Coordinates of C-alpha atoms in Angstrom, one line a residue:
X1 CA -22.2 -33.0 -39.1
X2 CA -24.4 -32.2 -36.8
X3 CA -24.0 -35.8 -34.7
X4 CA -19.6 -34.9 -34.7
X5 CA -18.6 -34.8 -30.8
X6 CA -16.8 -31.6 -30.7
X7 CA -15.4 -31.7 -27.5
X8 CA -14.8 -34.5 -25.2
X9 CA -13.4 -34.5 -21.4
X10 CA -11.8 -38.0 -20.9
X11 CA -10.9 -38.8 -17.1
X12 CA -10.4 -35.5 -16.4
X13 CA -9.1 -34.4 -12.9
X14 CA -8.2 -30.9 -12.2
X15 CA -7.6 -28.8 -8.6
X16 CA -6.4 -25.4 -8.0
X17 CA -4.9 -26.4 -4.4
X18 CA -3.0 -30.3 -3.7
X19 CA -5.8 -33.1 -2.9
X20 CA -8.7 -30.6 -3.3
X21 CA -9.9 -31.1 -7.2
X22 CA -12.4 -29.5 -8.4
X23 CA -13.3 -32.3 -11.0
X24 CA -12.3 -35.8 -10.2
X25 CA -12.5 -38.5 -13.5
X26 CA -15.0 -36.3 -14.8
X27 CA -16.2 -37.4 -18.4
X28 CA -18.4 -36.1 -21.0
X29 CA -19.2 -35.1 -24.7
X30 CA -20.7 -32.5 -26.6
X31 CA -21.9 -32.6 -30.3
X32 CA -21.6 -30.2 -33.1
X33 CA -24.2 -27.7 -32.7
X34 CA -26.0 -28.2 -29.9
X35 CA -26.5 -25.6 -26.8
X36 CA -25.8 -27.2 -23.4
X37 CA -26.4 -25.8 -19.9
X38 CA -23.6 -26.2 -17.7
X39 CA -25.1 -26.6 -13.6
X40 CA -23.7 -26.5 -10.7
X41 CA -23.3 -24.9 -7.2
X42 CA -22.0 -21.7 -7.0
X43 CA -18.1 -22.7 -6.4
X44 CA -18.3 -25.9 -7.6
X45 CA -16.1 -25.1 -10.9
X46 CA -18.0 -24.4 -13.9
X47 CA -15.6 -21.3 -14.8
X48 CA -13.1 -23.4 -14.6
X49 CA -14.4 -25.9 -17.1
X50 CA -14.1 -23.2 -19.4
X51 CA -10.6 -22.0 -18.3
X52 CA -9.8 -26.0 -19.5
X53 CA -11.8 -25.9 -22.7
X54 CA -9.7 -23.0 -24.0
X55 CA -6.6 -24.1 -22.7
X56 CA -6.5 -21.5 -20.5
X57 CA -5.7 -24.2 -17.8
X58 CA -4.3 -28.0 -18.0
X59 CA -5.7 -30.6 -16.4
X60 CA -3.7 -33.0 -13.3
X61 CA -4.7 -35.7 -15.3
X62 CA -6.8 -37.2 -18.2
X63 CA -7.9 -35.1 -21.8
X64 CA -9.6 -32.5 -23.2
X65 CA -10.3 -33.1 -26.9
X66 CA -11.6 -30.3 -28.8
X67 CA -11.9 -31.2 -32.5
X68 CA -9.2 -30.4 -35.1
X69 CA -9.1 -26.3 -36.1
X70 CA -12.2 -25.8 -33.9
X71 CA -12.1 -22.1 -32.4
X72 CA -13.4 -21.4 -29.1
X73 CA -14.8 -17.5 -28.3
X74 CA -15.9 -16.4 -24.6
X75 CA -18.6 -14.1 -23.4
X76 CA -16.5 -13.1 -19.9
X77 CA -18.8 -12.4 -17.0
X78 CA -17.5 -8.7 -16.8
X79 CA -15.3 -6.7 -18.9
X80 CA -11.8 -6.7 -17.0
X81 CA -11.1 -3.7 -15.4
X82 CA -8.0 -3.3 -17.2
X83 CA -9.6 -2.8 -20.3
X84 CA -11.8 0.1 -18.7
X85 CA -9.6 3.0 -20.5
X86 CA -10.1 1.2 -24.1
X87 CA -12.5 3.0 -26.4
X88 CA -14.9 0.3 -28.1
X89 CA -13.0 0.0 -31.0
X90 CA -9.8 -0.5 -29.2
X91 CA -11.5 -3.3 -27.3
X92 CA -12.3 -5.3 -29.9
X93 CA -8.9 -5.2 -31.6
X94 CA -7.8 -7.3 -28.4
X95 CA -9.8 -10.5 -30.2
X96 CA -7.1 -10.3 -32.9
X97 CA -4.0 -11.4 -33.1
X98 CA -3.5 -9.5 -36.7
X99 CA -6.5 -6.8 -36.7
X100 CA -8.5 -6.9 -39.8
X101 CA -8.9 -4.0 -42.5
X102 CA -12.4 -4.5 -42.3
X103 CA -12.8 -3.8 -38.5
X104 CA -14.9 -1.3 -38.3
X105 CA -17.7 -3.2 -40.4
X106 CA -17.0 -6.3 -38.1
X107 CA -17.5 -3.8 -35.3
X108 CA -21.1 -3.1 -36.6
X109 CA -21.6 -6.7 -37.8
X110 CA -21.5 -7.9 -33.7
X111 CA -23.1 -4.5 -32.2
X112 CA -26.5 -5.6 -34.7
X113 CA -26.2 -8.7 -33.6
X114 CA -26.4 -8.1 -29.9
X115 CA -28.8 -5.0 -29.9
X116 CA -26.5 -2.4 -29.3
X117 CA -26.3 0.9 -30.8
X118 CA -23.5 3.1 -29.7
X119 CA -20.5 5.0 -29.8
X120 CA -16.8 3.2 -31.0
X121 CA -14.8 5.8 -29.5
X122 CA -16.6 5.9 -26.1
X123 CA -14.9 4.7 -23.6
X124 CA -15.5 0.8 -22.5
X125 CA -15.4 1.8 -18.2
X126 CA -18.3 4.5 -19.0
X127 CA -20.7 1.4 -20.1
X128 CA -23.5 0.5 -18.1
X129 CA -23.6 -3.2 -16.6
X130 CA -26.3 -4.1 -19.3
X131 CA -24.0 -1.8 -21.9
X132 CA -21.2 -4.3 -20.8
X133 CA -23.0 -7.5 -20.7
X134 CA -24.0 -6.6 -24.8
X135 CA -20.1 -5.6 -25.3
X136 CA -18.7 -8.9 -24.1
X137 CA -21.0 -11.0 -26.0
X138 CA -20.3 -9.1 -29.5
X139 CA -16.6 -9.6 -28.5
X140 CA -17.2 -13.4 -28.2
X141 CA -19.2 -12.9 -31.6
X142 CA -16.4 -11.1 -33.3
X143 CA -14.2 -14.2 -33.7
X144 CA -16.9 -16.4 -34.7
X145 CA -16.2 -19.0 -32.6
X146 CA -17.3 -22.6 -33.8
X147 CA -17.8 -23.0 -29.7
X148 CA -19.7 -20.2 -28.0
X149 CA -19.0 -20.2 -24.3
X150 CA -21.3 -17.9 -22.4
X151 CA -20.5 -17.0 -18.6
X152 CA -23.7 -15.7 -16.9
X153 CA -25.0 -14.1 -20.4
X154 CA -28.0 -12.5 -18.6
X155 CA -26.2 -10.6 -15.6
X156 CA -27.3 -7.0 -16.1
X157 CA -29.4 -7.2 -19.2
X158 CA -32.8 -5.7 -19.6
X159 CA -35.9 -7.4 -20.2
X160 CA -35.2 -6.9 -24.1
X161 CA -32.0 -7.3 -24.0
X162 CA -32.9 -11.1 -22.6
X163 CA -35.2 -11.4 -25.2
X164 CA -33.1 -10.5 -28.0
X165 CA -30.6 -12.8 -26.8
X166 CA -32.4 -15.5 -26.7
X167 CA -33.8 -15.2 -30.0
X168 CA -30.0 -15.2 -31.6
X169 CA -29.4 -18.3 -29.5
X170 CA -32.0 -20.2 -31.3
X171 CA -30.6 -19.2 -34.4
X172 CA -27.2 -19.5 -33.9
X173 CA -26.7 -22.7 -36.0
X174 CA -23.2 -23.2 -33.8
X175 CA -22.0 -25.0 -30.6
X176 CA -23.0 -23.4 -27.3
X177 CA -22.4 -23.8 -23.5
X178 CA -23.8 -21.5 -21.3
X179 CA -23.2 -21.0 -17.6
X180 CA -26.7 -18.9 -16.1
X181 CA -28.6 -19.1 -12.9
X182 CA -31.8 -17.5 -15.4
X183 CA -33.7 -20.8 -15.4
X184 CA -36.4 -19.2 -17.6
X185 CA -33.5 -17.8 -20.4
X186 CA -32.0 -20.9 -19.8
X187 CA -35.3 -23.0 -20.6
X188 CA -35.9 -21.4 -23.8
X189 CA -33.3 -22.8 -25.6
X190 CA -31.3 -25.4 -24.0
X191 CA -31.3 -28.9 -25.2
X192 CA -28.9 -30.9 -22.9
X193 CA -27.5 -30.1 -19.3
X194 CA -23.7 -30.9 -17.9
X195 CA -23.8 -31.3 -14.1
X196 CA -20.8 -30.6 -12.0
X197 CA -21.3 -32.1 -9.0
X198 CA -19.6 -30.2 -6.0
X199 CA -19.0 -33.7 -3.5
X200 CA -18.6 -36.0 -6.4
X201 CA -16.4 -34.1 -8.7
X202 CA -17.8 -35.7 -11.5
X203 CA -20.3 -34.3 -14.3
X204 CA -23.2 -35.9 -15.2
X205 CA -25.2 -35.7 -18.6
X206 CA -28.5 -35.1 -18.8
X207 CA -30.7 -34.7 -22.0
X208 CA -33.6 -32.4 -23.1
X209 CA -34.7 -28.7 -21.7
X210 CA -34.0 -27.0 -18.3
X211 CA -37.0 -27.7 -16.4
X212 CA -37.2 -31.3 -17.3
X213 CA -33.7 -31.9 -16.1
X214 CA -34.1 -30.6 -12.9
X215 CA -37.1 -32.0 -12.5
X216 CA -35.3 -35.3 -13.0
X217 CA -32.5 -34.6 -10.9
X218 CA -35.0 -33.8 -8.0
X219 CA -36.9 -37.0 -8.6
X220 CA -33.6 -38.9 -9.0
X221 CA -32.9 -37.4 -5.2
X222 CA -36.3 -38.3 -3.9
X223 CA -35.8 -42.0 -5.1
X224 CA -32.4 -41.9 -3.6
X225 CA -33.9 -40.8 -0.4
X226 CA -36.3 -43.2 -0.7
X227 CA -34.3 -46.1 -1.0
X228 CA -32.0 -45.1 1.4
X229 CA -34.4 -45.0 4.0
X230 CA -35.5 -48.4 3.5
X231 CA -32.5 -49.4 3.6
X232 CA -31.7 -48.0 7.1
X233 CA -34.2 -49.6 8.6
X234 CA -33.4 -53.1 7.5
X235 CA -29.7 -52.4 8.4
X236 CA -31.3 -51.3 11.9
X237 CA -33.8 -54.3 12.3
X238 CA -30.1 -56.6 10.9
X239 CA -28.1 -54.9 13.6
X240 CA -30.3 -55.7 16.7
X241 CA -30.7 -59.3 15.5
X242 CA -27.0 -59.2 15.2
X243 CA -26.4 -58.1 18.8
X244 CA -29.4 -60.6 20.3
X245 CA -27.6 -63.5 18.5
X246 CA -24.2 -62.9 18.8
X247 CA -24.8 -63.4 22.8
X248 CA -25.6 -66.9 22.1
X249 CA -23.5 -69.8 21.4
X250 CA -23.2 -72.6 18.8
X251 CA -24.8 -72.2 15.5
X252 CA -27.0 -69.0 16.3
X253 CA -23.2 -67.2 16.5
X254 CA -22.4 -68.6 13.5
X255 CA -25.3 -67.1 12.1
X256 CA -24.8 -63.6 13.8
X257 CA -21.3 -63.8 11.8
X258 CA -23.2 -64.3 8.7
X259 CA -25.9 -61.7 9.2
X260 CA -23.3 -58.7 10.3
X261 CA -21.7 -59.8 7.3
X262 CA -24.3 -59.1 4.9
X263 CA -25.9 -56.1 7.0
X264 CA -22.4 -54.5 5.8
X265 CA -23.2 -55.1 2.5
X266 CA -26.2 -53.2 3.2
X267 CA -24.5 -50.6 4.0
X268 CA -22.4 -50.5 1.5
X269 CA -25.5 -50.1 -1.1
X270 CA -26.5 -47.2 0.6
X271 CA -26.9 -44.5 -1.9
X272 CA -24.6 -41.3 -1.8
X273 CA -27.9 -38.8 -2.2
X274 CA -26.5 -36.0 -3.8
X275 CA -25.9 -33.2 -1.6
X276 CA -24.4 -30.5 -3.3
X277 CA -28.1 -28.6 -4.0
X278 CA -27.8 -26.8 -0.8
X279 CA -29.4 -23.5 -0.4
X280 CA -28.0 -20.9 2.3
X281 CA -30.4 -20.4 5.8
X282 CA -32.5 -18.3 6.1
X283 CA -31.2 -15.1 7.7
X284 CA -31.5 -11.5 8.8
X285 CA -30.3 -8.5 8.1
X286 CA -30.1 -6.6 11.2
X287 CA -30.8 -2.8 10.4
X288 CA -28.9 0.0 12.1
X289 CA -31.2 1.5 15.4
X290 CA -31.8 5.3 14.5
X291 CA -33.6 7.5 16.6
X292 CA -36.9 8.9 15.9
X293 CA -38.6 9.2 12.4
X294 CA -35.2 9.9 10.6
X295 CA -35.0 10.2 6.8
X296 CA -32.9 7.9 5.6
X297 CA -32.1 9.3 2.2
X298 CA -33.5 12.2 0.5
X299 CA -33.1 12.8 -3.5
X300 CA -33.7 16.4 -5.1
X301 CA -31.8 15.6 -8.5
X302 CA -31.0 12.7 -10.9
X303 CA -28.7 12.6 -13.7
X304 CA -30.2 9.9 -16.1
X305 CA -28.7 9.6 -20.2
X306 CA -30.4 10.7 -22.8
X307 CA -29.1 10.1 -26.4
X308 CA -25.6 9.1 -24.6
X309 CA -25.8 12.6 -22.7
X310 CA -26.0 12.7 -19.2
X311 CA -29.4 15.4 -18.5
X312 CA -29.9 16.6 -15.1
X313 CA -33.9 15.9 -13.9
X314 CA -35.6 17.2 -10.7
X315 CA -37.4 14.8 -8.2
X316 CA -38.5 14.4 -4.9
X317 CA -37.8 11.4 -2.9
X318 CA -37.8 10.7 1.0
X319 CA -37.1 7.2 2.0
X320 CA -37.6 6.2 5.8
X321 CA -37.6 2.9 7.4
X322 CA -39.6 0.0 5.6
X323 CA -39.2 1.9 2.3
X324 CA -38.5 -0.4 0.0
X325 CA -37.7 1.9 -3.7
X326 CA -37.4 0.2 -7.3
X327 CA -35.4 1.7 -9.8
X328 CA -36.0 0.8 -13.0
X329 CA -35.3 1.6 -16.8
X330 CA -33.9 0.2 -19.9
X331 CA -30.0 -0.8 -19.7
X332 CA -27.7 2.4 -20.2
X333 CA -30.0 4.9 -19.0
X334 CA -27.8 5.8 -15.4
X335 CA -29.5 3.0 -13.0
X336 CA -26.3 1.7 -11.6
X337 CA -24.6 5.5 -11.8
X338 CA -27.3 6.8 -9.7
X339 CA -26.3 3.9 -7.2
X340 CA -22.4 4.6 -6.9
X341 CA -23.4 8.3 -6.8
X342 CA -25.5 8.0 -3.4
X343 CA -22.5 5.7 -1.9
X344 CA -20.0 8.2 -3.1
X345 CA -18.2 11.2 -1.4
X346 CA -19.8 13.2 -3.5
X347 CA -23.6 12.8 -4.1
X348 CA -24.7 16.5 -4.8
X349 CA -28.2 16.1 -5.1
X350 CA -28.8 13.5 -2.7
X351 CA -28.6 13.7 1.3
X352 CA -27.9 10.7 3.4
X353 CA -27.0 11.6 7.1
X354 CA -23.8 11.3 8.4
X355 CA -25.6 8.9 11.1
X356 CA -26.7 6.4 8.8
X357 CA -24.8 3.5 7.8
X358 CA -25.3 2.0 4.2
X359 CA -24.8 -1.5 2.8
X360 CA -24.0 -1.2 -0.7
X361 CA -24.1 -4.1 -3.2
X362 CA -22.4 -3.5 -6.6
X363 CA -23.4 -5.5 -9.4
X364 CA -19.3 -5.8 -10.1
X365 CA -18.0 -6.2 -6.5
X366 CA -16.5 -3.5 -6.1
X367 CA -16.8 -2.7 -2.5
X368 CA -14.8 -6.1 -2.3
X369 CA -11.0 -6.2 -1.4
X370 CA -9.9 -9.0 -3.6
X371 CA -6.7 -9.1 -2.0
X372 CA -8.1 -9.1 1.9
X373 CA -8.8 -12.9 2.9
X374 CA -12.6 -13.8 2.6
X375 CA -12.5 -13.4 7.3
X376 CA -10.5 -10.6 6.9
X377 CA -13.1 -9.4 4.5
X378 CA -15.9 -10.0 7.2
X379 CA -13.6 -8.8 10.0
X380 CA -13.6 -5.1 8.2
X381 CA -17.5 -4.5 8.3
X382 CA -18.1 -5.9 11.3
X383 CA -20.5 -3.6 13.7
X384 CA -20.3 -4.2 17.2
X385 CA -18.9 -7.3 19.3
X386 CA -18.0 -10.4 17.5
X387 CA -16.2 -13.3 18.0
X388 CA -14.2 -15.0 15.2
X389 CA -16.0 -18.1 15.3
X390 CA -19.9 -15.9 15.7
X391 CA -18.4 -14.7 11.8
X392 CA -17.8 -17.8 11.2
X393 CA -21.2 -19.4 11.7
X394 CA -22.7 -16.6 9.5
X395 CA -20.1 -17.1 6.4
X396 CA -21.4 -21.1 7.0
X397 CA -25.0 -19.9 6.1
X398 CA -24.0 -18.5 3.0
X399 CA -22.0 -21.7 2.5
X400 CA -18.7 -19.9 2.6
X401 CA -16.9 -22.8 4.9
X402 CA -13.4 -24.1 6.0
X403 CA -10.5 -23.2 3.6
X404 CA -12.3 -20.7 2.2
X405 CA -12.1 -18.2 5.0
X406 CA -8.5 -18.0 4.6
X407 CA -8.7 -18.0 0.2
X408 CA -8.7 -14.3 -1.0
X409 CA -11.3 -13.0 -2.2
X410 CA -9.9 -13.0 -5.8
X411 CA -9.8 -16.8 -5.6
X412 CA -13.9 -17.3 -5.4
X413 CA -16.0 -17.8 -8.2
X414 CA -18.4 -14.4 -8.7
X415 CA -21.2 -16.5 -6.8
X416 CA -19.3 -16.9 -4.4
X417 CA -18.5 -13.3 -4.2
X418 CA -22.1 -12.7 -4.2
X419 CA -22.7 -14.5 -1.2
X420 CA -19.7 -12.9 0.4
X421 CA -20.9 -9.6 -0.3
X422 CA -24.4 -10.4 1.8
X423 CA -22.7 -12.3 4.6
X424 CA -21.0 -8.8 4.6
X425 CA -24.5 -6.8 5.1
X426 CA -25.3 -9.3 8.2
X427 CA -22.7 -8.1 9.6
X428 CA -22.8 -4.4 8.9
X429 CA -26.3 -3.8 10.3
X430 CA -26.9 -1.0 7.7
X431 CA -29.9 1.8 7.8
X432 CA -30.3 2.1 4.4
X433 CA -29.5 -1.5 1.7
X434 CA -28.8 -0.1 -1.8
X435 CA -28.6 -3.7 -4.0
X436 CA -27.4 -3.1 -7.6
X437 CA -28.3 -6.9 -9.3
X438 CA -28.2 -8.7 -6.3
X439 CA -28.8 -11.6 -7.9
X440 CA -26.1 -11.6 -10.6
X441 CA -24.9 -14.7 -10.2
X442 CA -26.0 -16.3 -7.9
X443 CA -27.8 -19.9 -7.6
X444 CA -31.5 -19.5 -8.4
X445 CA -32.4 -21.8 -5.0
X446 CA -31.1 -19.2 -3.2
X447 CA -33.2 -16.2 -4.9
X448 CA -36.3 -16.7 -2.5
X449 CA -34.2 -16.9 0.7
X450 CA -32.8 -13.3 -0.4
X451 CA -35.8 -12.1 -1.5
X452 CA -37.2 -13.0 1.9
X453 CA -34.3 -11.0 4.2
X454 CA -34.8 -8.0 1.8
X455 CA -38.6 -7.8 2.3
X456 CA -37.9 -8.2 6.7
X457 CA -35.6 -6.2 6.7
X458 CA -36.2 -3.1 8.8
X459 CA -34.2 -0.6 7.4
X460 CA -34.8 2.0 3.8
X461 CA -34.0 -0.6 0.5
X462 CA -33.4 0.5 -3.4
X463 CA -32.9 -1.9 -5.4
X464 CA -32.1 -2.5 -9.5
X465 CA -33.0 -5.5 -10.5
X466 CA -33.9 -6.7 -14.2
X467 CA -35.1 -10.3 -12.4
X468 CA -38.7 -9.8 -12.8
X469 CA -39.2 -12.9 -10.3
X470 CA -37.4 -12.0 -8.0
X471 CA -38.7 -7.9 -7.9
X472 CA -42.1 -9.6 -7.6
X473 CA -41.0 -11.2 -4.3
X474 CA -40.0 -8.2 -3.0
X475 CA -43.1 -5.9 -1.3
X476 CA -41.7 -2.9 -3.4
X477 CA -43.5 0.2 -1.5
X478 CA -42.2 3.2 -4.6
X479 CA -40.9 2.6 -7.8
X480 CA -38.7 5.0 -9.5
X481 CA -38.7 4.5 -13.5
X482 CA -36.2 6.8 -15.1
X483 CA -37.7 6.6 -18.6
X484 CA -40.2 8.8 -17.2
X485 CA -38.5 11.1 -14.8

């Protein structure tokens, strides 16, 4: 059984707007069992492949196969707001279309499977992201699916939580595809690679582990290069021979005919080096001029969760300019809480002065207005003088281009949201960054760019990450752990 092709994408093509697919005659298989990596650039459709595996969406043209009686179960990216007011329990009768009598022991089944010890009757909006990541995979889990589709598994989890995952992966003796910018989780346990191809529109297969198949994808681009360059210089060298002949008469035009004609040929062999592997520029993030040695944020009191009770803890925190603060602790313990409460109306406890301007990303977007256009979107934080196309040039670096300045927001992929949401703090010129997962996801290549305009920037930074990497990029100046407040 284990060699049965589960799923199979003949000729697909597929596009959300007329003439602008997303996949193109893209073809591919996948066998019984095995746990595939689907790449790509942020944008480039990889949700959307899912969308078409569970019928979600239908292609333009061409098939998706999925084997006779298979089932299909999704770990979304986030938990839809919708469901926010839904105890636990309530939540997971959603995967049912008749609830089973056993439901409550199917509950506790998934939560032991995924780590997570807590509450039915709490209420799924009062989870922590790492709470919510654990929540969406058991609800995947719950319909034992025979195809496991995970959508940025990793986003939010703790160390241990990563690691827990991961072992259950290698044991889960059914079909998985994961979407995940982690290249270490995805290294672990992946055993082929589908590549969506942003220019092409087509997906190419690649087997064995993460690391080798980028590393042959970068070699493959190298050679391309390679090639390509030779070629360019013949084609030159053909040209100017072309040109010298062609001004002479008799046989020596005959044979200027004959040499454009196959320099042509030339160039029609040129390889089309694949290009969608961009990473965003390099940039800045200009920090808000404030007179004197101001403090940018001070922090007398914490509330951090204790045996699912919020407990109220003293501290003493002054952040000025260059600070750069880490908070860290396991997942549900008030990391992400103590961010919304700084940004809030209401941050008793915590004084920020009315002066300072604050750049707040949040891990779910939330700060976002999905129904504003993606310039309107950049128009609303702008600080200062700008011209339309000045915003333009910076949503370019972050490889927001073209028709996707006049998308809404609702309509870009969550990395693309992500990107968004930093173009947005360019533009702000903030005092004080507070970054809640910042690099939820988001294309690993462009991890070290951020992690360089975070450690330049001028201005106070806290920051939650569980991205060990990309913390240790960062010149973190305090760390805050809250296990031992």
């Amino acid at each position: 059984m284990a060699e049965e092709v589960i799923l199979r994408f003949d000729e697909v093509t597929f596009e959300y707007v007329h003439k602008r697919p997303l996949l193109d005659s893209a073809s591919f298989s996948v066998r019984r069992g095995s746990k595939i990596t689907l790449m790509g650039q942020n944008g480039a459709g990889k949700s959307t492949l899912f969308g078409l595996i569970k019928k979600e969406l239908k292609p333009k043209s061409g098939q998706v196969s999925v084997t006779n009686n298979v089932s299909v179960g999704t770990a979304e990216q986030v938990v839809a707001r919708a469901n926010f007011n839904l105890t636990i329990e309530e939540y997971f009768t959603k995967a049912f279309e008749v609830v089973p009598g056993n439901i409550k022991g199917e509950i506790h089944k998934v939560m032991e499977a995924v780590n997570f010890d807590i509450p039915t009757d709490r209420q799924v909006g009062e989870l922590s992201g790492g709470q919510q990541a654990r929540l969406l995979l058991a609800y995947a889990l719950i319909q034992n699916p025979d195809i496991l589709l995970l959508d940025e598994p990793t986003n939010n989890l703790d160390e241990d939580g990563i690691n827990h995952l991961i072992q259950f992966l290698i044991m889960y003796d059914k079909t998985v595809i994961v979407i995940s910018h982690d290249a270490d989780f995805l290294n672990c346990f992946t055993d082929g690679v589908l590549y969506l191809d942003s220019y092409t529109k087509k997906i190419e297969t690649y087997v064995g582990d993460y690391y080798a198949v980028v590393e042959e994808i970068q070699n493959r681009i190298e050679r391309e290069k390679k090639k390509n360059a030779q070629l360019e210089k013949l084609i030159k060298d053909r040209k100017e021979k072309v040109n010298f002949f062609a001004h002479k008469g008799g046989k020596m035009r005959k044979l200027a005919k004959k040499m454009k004609d196959e320099t042509e040929d030339l160039e029609d062999s040129l390889v089309d080096v694949k290009r969608d592997d961009k990473t965003i520029k390099d940039f800045t993030i200009p920090a808000q001029e404030l007179d004197g040695a101001v403090e940018v944020v001070k922090i007398k009191t914490i509330k951090i969760i204790e045996n699912h009770q919020p407990v109220l803890k003293q501290v003493d925190l002054v952040l000025t300019k260059r600070t750069k603060m880490l908070i860290s602790g396991p997942n549900g313990i008030g990391k992400s809480t103590l961010l919304r409460h700084l940004v809030s109306d209401n941050n008793e406890g915590a004084e920020i002065p009315a002066e300072v301007r604050v750049g707040y990303y949040s891990q779910d977007f939330a700060t976002l207005d999905y129904e504003a256009t993606v310039l309107q979107s950049l128009e609303d934080v702008v600080v200062g003088e700008m011209s339309t196309q000045e915003i333009r040039a910076i949503a370019a670096s972050f490889l927001i281009t073209g028709n996707l300045m006049d998308q809404k927001v609702a309509d870009l992929s969550e990395g693309q949201k992500g990107l968004l949401s930093f173009a947005r703090l360019v533009l702000m010129k903030p005092a004080l960054l507070i970054l809640d997962e910042p690099t939820n996801h988001i294309n690993f290549r462009h991890l070290p760019v951020i992690a360089k305009a975070i450690n330049e920037f001028e201005g106070a930074v806290i920051l939650v990450s569980h991205m060990k990497e990309f913390v240790d990029a960062i010149k973190i100046t305090e760390e805050l752990n809250l296990t031992k407040v």
